[in-house]
Tab-separated table of C-alpha atoms in Angstrom:
chain	number	residue	atom	x	y	z
A	1	MET	CA	5.350	22.158	2.095
A	2	ALA	CA	6.905	20.253	-0.775
A	3	ASP	CA	9.675	20.922	-3.257
A	4	ALA	CA	10.718	19.060	-6.418
A	5	VAL	CA	13.609	17.227	-4.742
A	6	LEU	CA	11.401	16.039	-1.871
A	7	ILE	CA	8.749	14.752	-4.291
A	8	CYS	CA	11.392	13.009	-6.406
A	9	ASN	CA	12.977	11.441	-3.309
A	10	LEU	CA	9.584	10.182	-2.138
A	11	ALA	CA	9.087	8.585	-5.566
A	12	LEU	CA	12.597	7.127	-5.626
A	13	GLY	CA	12.073	5.677	-2.149
A	14	MET	CA	8.852	4.006	-3.291
A	15	ILE	CA	10.790	2.101	-5.936
A	16	GLY	CA	13.801	1.335	-3.756
A	17	GLN	CA	16.268	3.800	-5.273
A	18	ASN	CA	18.818	6.138	-3.746
A	19	PRO	CA	17.731	9.705	-2.970
A	20	ILE	CA	19.091	12.691	-4.839
A	21	LYS	CA	20.402	15.983	-3.468
A	22	SER	CA	19.432	18.036	-6.505
A	23	LEU	CA	17.732	17.558	-9.862
A	24	SER	CA	21.022	18.651	-11.412
A	25	ASP	CA	22.956	15.737	-9.839
A	26	ASP	CA	24.917	13.702	-12.361
A	27	THR	CA	23.228	10.437	-11.356
A	28	TYR	CA	20.912	8.074	-13.149
A	29	GLU	CA	18.229	8.793	-10.547
A	30	ALA	CA	18.383	12.579	-11.036
A	31	ARG	CA	18.429	12.303	-14.834
A	32	THR	CA	15.414	9.989	-14.718
A	33	CYS	CA	13.556	12.357	-12.373
A	34	ASN	CA	14.267	15.199	-14.815
A	35	ILE	CA	12.674	13.208	-17.634
A	36	TYR	CA	9.482	12.254	-15.778
A	37	TYR	CA	8.936	14.853	-13.053
A	38	GLN	CA	7.099	17.729	-14.775
A	39	HIS	CA	4.915	15.379	-16.806
A	40	ALA	CA	3.822	13.547	-13.640
A	41	VAL	CA	3.073	16.841	-11.863
A	42	ASP	CA	1.013	18.142	-14.780
A	43	LYS	CA	-0.939	14.881	-15.128
A	44	VAL	CA	-1.899	14.892	-11.471
A	45	LEU	CA	-2.773	18.583	-11.382
A	46	GLN	CA	-4.990	18.234	-14.468
A	47	SER	CA	-6.823	15.263	-12.976
A	48	ASN	CA	-8.774	17.240	-10.378
A	49	ASP	CA	-9.690	20.723	-9.207
A	50	TRP	CA	-7.001	20.639	-6.522
A	51	ASN	CA	-7.516	23.581	-4.179
A	52	SER	CA	-3.799	24.327	-4.018
A	53	ALA	CA	-3.593	24.591	-7.821
A	54	VAL	CA	-6.739	26.655	-8.483
A	55	CYS	CA	-5.871	30.052	-9.959
A	56	HIS	CA	-7.847	33.063	-11.160
A	57	ALA	CA	-7.114	35.540	-13.910
A	58	ALA	CA	-8.802	38.484	-15.600
A	59	LEU	CA	-7.695	38.209	-19.205
A	60	PRO	CA	-7.569	41.133	-21.621
A	61	ALA	CA	-8.766	40.497	-25.159
A	62	ASP	CA	-6.069	39.639	-27.671
A	63	VAL	CA	-5.417	42.340	-30.281
A	64	SER	CA	-6.115	39.859	-33.060
A	65	VAL	CA	-9.644	38.553	-33.424
A	66	PRO	CA	-10.797	35.065	-34.417
A	67	ILE	CA	-11.336	34.521	-38.131
A	68	TRP	CA	-14.938	33.401	-37.650
A	69	GLU	CA	-17.503	32.094	-35.160
A	70	TYR	CA	-16.392	34.200	-32.154
A	71	GLU	CA	-15.809	37.910	-31.569
A	72	TYR	CA	-12.954	37.722	-29.043
A	73	GLN	CA	-9.965	35.611	-28.188
A	74	TYR	CA	-7.978	35.631	-24.976
A	75	ILE	CA	-4.478	34.286	-24.452
A	76	LEU	CA	-4.274	31.907	-21.499
A	77	PRO	CA	-1.726	32.463	-18.724
A	78	SER	CA	1.643	31.143	-19.877
A	79	GLY	CA	3.477	31.050	-16.567
A	80	ILE	CA	5.780	33.929	-17.442
A	81	SER	CA	4.443	35.899	-14.496
A	82	PRO	CA	4.528	34.234	-11.032
A	83	GLU	CA	1.057	35.520	-10.180
A	84	TYR	CA	-0.384	33.767	-13.245
A	85	PRO	CA	0.978	30.196	-13.481
A	86	LEU	CA	0.775	28.269	-16.742
A	87	CYS	CA	-2.830	27.236	-17.454
A	88	LEU	CA	-3.106	23.443	-17.482
A	89	ARG	CA	-6.898	23.206	-17.513
A	90	ILE	CA	-9.778	25.668	-17.494
A	91	ILE	CA	-12.325	25.100	-14.741
A	92	LYS	CA	-14.715	27.967	-15.349
A	93	VAL	CA	-15.215	31.021	-17.512
A	94	ASP	CA	-17.408	33.708	-15.949
A	95	GLY	CA	-20.388	34.379	-18.136
A	96	GLY	CA	-21.384	30.841	-19.032
A	97	ASP	CA	-20.506	27.988	-21.316
A	98	ASP	CA	-20.259	29.763	-24.675
A	99	TRP	CA	-16.501	29.433	-25.111
A	100	GLU	CA	-13.899	27.039	-26.499
A	101	ARG	CA	-10.262	26.422	-25.788
A	102	ARG	CA	-8.095	26.286	-28.872
A	103	GLY	CA	-4.429	25.819	-28.094
A	104	ASN	CA	-3.358	28.558	-25.712
A	105	LYS	CA	-6.446	30.705	-26.331
A	106	ILE	CA	-10.062	30.946	-25.258
A	107	LEU	CA	-12.447	31.937	-28.021
A	108	THR	CA	-15.782	33.444	-26.992
A	109	ASN	CA	-18.254	36.257	-27.490
A	110	TYR	CA	-17.790	37.485	-23.907
A	111	GLN	CA	-16.444	41.017	-23.681
A	112	PRO	CA	-13.174	41.795	-21.891
A	113	PRO	CA	-11.894	41.340	-19.350
A	114	LEU	CA	-12.577	37.614	-19.268
A	115	ASN	CA	-12.505	36.224	-15.732
A	116	ILE	CA	-11.408	32.612	-15.585
A	117	THR	CA	-10.745	30.000	-12.936
A	118	TYR	CA	-8.146	27.448	-13.934
A	119	ILE	CA	-5.713	24.785	-12.778
A	120	GLY	CA	-2.233	26.257	-12.918
A	121	ARG	CA	1.249	24.810	-12.798
A	122	VAL	CA	1.836	26.190	-9.319
A	123	LYS	CA	5.145	26.195	-7.451
A	124	GLU	CA	5.826	23.127	-5.357
A	125	ASN	CA	5.799	25.134	-2.125
A	126	LEU	CA	2.047	25.677	-2.656
A	127	ILE	CA	1.346	21.948	-2.957
A	128	ASP	CA	-0.006	20.385	0.203
A	129	PRO	CA	1.533	17.154	1.600
A	130	MET	CA	-1.269	14.852	0.401
A	131	LEU	CA	-1.049	16.171	-3.131
A	132	ALA	CA	2.752	15.861	-3.001
A	133	GLU	CA	2.304	12.199	-2.045
A	134	VAL	CA	-0.062	11.645	-4.996
A	135	ILE	CA	2.440	13.253	-7.373
A	136	ALA	CA	5.286	11.179	-5.910
A	137	ARG	CA	3.303	7.964	-6.331
A	138	LYS	CA	2.445	8.847	-9.957
A	139	LEU	CA	6.116	9.671	-10.565
A	140	ALA	CA	7.152	6.341	-9.011
A	141	VAL	CA	4.771	4.495	-11.341
A	142	ASP	CA	6.120	6.344	-14.376
A	143	MET	CA	9.768	5.767	-13.410
A	144	SER	CA	9.363	2.159	-12.249
A	145	VAL	CA	9.916	0.871	-15.780
A	146	ARG	CA	13.411	2.379	-15.773
A	147	PHE	CA	14.357	1.031	-12.357
A	148	THR	CA	12.666	-2.341	-12.070
A	149	ASP	CA	11.758	-5.214	-14.331
A	150	SER	CA	8.977	-6.251	-11.973
A	151	ALA	CA	5.541	-5.937	-13.535
A	152	ALA	CA	4.080	-6.924	-10.159
A	153	LYS	CA	5.820	-4.010	-8.409
A	154	THR	CA	4.634	-1.584	-11.076
A	155	GLN	CA	1.082	-2.894	-10.750
A	156	LEU	CA	1.226	-2.541	-6.969
A	157	LEU	CA	2.446	1.043	-7.362
A	158	LYS	CA	-0.440	1.762	-9.762
A	159	SER	CA	-2.961	0.373	-7.274
A	160	LEU	CA	-1.468	2.392	-4.429
A	161	SER	CA	-1.390	5.481	-6.659
A	162	MET	CA	-5.093	5.164	-7.441
A	163	ALA	CA	-5.950	4.701	-3.761
A	164	ASP	CA	-3.799	7.686	-2.721
A	165	GLU	CA	-5.349	9.880	-5.386
A	166	SER	CA	-8.890	8.896	-4.462
A	167	HIS	CA	-8.256	9.604	-0.776
A	168	ALA	CA	-6.546	12.932	-1.503
A	169	LYS	CA	-9.434	14.018	-3.762
A	170	ARG	CA	-11.938	13.318	-0.972
A	171	ILE	CA	-9.905	15.313	1.556
A	172	ASP	CA	-9.339	18.159	-0.923
A	173	ALA	CA	-13.072	18.314	-1.724
A	174	ARG	CA	-13.847	18.957	1.945
A	175	GLU	CA	-11.924	22.222	1.748
A	176	SER	CA	-14.022	23.805	-0.996
A	177	LYS	CA	-17.660	24.583	-1.548
A	178	PRO	CA	-19.689	22.150	-3.629
A	179	SER	CA	-20.404	23.007	-7.242
A	180	ASN	CA	-23.916	24.159	-8.035
A	181	ILE	CA	-25.737	21.738	-10.281
A	182	ILE	CA	-28.353	23.445	-12.364
A	183	SER	CA	-31.423	21.284	-12.660
A	184	ASP	CA	-32.892	20.967	-16.123
A	185	ASN	CA	-35.636	18.823	-17.660
A	186	TRP	CA	-33.265	15.949	-18.376
A	187	ILE	CA	-32.120	15.767	-14.740
A	188	LYS	CA	-35.680	16.154	-13.444
A	189	ALA	CA	-36.841	13.328	-15.725
A	190	ARG	CA	-34.213	11.045	-14.193
A	191	LEU	CA	-35.555	11.593	-10.646
């Protein structure tokens, strides 16, 4: 499985730069990786329901209640606890669609505990090799401006990044059950 240094070195290799030994190295490459790495990871993880980043939590109601409109609010996982990584994107709230995300909270009328499925900022060792490659390619695109003046190289990296991501999404989708689509009158009218 992957780690941050491996992903950064894959990205650096894609743009023809020297590898690093650690993110704390006192090199231009390591400092640049430190600037772009977490943002690239979060962007990629938020872009899809990656199986290796799907998390579940049963949230207790917050002691304070919303001012109006909803009866309960729930604080999203903040990543303080290893079993509940930082919530990057909510996939599903058990009970239905009557909820809203506002900042780091879910507001709803659903009683506690609130069971959610979400994309979390998981540890790199949980990221599969294809997803690591997608993250590395996105990181290479983001960092290419700092390492190369070639717009053509950056464009090529973007094209390769899109192709990698598309392929990885197809493979990842094969490892999970399909979502149920509830048919309604609008969908039936389109058939």
